[in-house]
Coordinates of C-alpha atoms and ligand atoms in Angstrom, one line a residue:
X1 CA 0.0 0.0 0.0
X2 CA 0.8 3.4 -0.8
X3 CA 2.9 5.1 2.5
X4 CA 1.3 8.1 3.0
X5 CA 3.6 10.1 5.8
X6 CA 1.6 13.1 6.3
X7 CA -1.6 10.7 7.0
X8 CA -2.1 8.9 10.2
X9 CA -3.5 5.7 9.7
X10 CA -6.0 4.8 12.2
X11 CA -9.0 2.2 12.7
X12 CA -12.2 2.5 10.8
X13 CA -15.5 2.5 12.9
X14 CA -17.5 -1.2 12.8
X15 CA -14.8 -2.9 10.7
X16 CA -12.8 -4.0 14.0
X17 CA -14.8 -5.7 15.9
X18 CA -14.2 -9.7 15.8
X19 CA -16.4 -11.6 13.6
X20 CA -16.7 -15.0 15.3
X21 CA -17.9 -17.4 12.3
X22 CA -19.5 -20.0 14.4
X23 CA -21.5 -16.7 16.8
X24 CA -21.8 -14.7 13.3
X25 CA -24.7 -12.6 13.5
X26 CA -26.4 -12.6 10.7
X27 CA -24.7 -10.4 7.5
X28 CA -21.9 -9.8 9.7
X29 CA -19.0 -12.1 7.8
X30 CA -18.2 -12.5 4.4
X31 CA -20.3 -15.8 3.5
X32 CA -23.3 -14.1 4.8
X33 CA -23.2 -11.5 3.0
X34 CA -22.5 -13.5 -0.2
X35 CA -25.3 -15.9 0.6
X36 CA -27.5 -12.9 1.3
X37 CA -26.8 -11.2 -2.2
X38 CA -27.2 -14.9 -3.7
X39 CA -30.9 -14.5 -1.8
X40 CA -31.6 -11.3 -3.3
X41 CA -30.7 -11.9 -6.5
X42 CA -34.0 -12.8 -8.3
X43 CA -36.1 -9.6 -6.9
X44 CA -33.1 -7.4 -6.7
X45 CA -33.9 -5.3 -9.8
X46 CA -37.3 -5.3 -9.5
X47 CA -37.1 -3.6 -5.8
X48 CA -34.7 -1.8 -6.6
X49 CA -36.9 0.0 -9.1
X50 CA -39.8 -0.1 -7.1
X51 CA -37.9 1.7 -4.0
X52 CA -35.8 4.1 -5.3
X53 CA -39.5 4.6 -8.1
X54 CA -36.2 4.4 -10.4
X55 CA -34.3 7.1 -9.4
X56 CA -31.6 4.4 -8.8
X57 CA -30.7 4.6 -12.7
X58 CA -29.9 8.0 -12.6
X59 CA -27.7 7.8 -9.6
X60 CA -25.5 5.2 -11.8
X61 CA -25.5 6.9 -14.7
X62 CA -23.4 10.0 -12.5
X63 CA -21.3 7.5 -11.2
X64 CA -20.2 6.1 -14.6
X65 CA -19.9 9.6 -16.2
X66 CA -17.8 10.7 -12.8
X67 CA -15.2 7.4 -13.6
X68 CA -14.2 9.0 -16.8
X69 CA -14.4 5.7 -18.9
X70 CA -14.5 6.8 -22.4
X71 CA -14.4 5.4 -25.8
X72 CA -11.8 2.2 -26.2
X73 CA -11.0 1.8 -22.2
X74 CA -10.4 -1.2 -19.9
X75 CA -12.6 -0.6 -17.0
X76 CA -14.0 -2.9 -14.2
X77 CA -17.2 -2.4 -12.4
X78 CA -16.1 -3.7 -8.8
X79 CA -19.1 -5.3 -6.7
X80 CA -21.2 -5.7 -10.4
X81 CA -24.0 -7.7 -9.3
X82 CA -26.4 -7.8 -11.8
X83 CA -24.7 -6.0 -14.0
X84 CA -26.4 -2.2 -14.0
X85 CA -23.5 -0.2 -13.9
X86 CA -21.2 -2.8 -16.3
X87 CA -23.9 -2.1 -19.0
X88 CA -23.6 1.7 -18.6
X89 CA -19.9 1.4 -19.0
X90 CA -20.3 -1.0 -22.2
X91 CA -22.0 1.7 -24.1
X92 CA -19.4 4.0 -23.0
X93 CA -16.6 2.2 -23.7
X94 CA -18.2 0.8 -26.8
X95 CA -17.1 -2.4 -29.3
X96 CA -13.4 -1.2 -28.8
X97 CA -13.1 -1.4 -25.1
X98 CA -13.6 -4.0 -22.8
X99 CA -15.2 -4.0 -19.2
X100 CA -15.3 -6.6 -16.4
X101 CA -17.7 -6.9 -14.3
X102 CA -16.6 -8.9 -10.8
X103 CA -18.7 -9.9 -7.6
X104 CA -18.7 -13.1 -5.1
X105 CA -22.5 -13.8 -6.1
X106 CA -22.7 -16.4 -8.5
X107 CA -26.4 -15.7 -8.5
X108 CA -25.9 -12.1 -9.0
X109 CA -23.2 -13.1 -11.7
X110 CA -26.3 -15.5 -13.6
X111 CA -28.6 -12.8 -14.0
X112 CA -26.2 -10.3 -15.3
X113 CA -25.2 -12.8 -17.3
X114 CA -28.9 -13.5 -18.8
X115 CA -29.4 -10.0 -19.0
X116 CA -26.6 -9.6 -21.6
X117 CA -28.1 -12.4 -23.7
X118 CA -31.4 -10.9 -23.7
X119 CA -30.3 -7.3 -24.0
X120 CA -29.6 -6.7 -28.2
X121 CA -27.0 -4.3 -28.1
X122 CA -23.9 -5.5 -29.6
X123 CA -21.8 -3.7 -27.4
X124 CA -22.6 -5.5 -24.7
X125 CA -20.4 -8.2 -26.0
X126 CA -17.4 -6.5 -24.4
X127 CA -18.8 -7.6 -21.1
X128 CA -16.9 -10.4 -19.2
X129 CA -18.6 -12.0 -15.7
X130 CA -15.5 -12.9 -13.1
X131 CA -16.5 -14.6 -10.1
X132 CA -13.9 -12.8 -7.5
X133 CA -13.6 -11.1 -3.9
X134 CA -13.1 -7.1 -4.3
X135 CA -10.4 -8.0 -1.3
X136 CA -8.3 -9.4 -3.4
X137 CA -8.8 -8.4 -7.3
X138 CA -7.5 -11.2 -10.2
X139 CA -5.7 -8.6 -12.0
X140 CA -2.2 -7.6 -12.4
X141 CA -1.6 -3.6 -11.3
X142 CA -2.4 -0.5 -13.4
X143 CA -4.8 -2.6 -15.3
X144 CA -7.9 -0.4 -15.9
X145 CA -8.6 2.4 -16.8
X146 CA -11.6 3.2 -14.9
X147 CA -13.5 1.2 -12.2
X148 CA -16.5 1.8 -10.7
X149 CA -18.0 0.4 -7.3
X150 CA -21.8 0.6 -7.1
X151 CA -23.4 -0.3 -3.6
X152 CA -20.9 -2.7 -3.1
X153 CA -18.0 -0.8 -0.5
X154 CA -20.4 -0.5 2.6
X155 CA -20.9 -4.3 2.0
X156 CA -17.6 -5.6 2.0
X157 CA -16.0 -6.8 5.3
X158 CA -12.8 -4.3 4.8
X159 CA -12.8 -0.9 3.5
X160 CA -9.6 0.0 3.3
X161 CA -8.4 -3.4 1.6
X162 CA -10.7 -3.1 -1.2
X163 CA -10.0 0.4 -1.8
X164 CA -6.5 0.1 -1.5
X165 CA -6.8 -3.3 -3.9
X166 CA -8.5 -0.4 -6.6
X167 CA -5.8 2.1 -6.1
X168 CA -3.3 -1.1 -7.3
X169 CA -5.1 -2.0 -10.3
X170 CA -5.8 2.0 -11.8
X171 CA -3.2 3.2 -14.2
X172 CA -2.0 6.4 -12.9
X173 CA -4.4 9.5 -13.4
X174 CA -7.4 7.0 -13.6
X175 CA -10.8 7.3 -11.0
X176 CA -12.5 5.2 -8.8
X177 CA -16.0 6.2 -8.9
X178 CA -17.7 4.7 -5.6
X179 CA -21.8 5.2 -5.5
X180 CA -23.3 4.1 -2.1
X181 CA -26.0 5.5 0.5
X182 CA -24.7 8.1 2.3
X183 CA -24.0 8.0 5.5
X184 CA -25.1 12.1 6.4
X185 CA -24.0 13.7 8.9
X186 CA -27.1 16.4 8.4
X187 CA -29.8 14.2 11.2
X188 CA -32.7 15.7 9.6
X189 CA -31.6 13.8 5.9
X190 CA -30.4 10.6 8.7
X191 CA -33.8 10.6 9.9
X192 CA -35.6 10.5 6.8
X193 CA -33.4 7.8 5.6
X194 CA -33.7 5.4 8.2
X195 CA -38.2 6.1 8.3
X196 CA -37.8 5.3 4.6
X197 CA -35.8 1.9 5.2
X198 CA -37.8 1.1 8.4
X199 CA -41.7 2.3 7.3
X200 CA -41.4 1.5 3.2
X201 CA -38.2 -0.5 2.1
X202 CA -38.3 -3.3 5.0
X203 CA -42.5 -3.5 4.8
X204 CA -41.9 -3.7 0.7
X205 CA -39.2 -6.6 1.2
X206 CA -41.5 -8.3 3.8
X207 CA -43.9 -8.9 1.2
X208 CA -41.3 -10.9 -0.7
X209 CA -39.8 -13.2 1.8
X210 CA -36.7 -11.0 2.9
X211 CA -37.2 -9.0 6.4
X212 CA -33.9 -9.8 7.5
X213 CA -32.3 -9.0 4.3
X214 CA -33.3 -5.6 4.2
X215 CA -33.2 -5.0 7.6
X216 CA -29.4 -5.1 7.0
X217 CA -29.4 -1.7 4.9
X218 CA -29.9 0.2 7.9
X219 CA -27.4 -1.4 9.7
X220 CA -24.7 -1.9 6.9
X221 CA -25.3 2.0 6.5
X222 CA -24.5 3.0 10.4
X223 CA -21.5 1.0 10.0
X224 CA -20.5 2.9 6.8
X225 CA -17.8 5.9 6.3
X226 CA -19.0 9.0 5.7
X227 CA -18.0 11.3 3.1
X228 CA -15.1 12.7 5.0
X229 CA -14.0 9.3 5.9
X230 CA -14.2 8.1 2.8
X231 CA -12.2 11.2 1.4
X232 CA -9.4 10.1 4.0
X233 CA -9.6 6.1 3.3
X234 CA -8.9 6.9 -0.3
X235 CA -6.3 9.4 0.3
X236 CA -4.9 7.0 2.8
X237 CA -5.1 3.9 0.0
X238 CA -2.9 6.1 -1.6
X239 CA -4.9 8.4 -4.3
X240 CA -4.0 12.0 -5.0
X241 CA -7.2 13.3 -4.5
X242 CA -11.0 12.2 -3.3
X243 CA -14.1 14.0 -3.3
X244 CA -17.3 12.7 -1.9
X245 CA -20.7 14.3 -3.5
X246 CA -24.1 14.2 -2.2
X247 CA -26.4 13.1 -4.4
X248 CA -30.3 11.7 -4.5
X249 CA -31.2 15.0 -1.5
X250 CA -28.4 13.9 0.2
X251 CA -29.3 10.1 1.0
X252 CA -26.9 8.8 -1.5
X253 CA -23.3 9.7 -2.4
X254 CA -20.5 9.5 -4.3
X255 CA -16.6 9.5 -4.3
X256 CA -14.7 9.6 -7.2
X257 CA -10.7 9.2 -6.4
X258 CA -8.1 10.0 -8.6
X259 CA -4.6 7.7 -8.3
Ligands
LIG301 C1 -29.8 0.7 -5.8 C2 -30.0 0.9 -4.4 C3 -29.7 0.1 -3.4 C4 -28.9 -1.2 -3.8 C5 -28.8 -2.1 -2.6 C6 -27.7 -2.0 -1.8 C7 -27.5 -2.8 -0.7 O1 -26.4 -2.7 0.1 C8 -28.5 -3.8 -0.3 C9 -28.4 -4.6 0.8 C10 -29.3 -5.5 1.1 C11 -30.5 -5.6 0.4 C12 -30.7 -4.8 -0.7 C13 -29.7 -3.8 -1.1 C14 -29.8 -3.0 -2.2 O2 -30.9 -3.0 -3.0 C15 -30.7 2.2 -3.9 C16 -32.2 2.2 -4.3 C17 -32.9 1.0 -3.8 C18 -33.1 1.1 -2.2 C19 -33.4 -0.3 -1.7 C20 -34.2 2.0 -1.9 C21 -33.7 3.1 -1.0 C22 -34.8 4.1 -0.7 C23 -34.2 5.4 -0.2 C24 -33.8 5.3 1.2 C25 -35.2 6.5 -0.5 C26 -35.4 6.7 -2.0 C27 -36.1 8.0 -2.2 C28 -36.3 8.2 -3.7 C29 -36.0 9.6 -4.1 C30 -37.7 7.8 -4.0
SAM302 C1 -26.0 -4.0 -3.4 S1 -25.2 -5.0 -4.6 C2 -24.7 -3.8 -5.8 C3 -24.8 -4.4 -7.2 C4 -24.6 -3.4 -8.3 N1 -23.2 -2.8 -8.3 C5 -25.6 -2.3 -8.3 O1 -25.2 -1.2 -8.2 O2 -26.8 -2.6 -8.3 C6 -23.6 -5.3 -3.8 C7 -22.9 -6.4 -4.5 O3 -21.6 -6.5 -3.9 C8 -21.2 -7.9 -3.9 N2 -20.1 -8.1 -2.9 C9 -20.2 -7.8 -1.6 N3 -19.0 -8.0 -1.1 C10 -18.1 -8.5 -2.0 C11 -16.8 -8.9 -2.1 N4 -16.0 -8.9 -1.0 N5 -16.3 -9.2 -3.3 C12 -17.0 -9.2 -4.4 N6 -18.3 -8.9 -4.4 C13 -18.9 -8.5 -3.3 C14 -22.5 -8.6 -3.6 O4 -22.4 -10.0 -4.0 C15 -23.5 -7.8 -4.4 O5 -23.7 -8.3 -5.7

């Protein structure tokens, strides 16, 4: 990792406690969460839609427009899922360039995979599924030239591995575009965030089986960074500059870091 002299390194809130795999709360360790994204997989889209009444699609389109991937580029969407923000970055990398789209859910993997033989555009064939950990990328360093991280840092186990594992595999002067919830420090937008997950997102997923799953947004969001910390993790991973915006009235947010 990058030494970074004039920044102290120091431990991030909720990623140090133990995680005791045999007393493993629920979502609290790795396989949980993969199993829980496995879970979601089917609905994911759909409620997704429903939740966010779409709005989701806009906040990824910023956060592939704030990576920079252009025309020809190698880029990686990091944490891919079902594929949303891999798709965006096809079109704009086009026929010429190739992107990779990585997660540790082979279910979420299958239906971005699907998607891509039922969606028509040709670009699309520039996509390539890789069944990987975001803690420790298959790629060698300075690889892409772009990568972007959709919902997936607040749900990995460490924060400062995976985004020091992105600063390795940029190419100097490229950006990390992270999109996540974000975790306000304004209590008014905090408040209004957590009633939304509590009175309409965890009632919605109720309906389809997954209380528990759901229920683990508002908890995977208290544990987050917020945009501040996030500034300072990437500076800290080694990039020469971060800057978190807040986006969606200020319940989502997004950092784009520049190696
Ligand atoms: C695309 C979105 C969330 C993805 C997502 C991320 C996770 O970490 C999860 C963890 C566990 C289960 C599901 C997910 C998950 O879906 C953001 C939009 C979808 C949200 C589920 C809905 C969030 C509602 C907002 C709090 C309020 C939206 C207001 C809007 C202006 C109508
Ligand atoms: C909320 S989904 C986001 C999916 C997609 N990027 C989007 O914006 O809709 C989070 C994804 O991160 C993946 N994930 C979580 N931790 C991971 C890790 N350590 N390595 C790889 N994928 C991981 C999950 O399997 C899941 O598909």
């Amino acid at each position: 990792m990058a030494a970074s002299s004039h920044l102290s390194l120091r431990p991030l809130p909720g990623q140090n406690r133990p995680i005791f795999r045999s007393k493993c709360r629920p979502v609290r360790c790795a396989d949980d969460r993969q199993a829980l994204f496995n879970r979601i997989a089917p609905v994911y889209d759909n409620l997704n839609d429903m939740l966010s009444l779409g709005q989701h699609r806009i906040w990824k389109r910023m956060a592939v427009s704030w990576s920079g991937a252009k025309e020809g580029d190698n880029v990686l969407d990091l944490c891919c899922g079902s594929g949303d923000l891999a798709f965006l970055l096809s079109e704009k990398v086009g026929p010429n360039g190739k992107v990779i789209g990585l997660d540790f859910s082979k279910k979420q993997l299958e239906v971005a995979s699907t998607r891509q033989h039922i969606r028509s555009k040709a670009c699309y064939n520039n996509i390539k599924w890789v069944e990987g950990s975001a803690l420790d990328l298959p790629f060698s360093d300075c690889y892409f030239d772009a990568i972007t991280m959709g919902y997936g840092l607040r749900n990995v186990i460490d924060f400062r591995k995976a985004m020091e594992e992105m600063y390795r595999v940029l190419k100097p002067g490229s950006k990390a575009s992270v999109l996540d919830f974000n975790k306000s420090t304004d209590i008014l937008t905090a408040l209004i965030q957590e009633w939304m997950i509590d009175n309409v997102v965890v009632p919605v997923a109720t309906g389809y089986g997954l209380t528990d799953e759901y229920k683990y947004l508002k908890s995977s969001i208290q544990q987050y960074l917020t945009g501040k910390d996030l500034e300072q993790l990437a500076l800290e991973a080694g990039f020469a500059n971060a800057k978190h915006f807040e986006i969606g009235v200020g319940l989502m947010g997004n950092l784009v870091a520049t190696r």
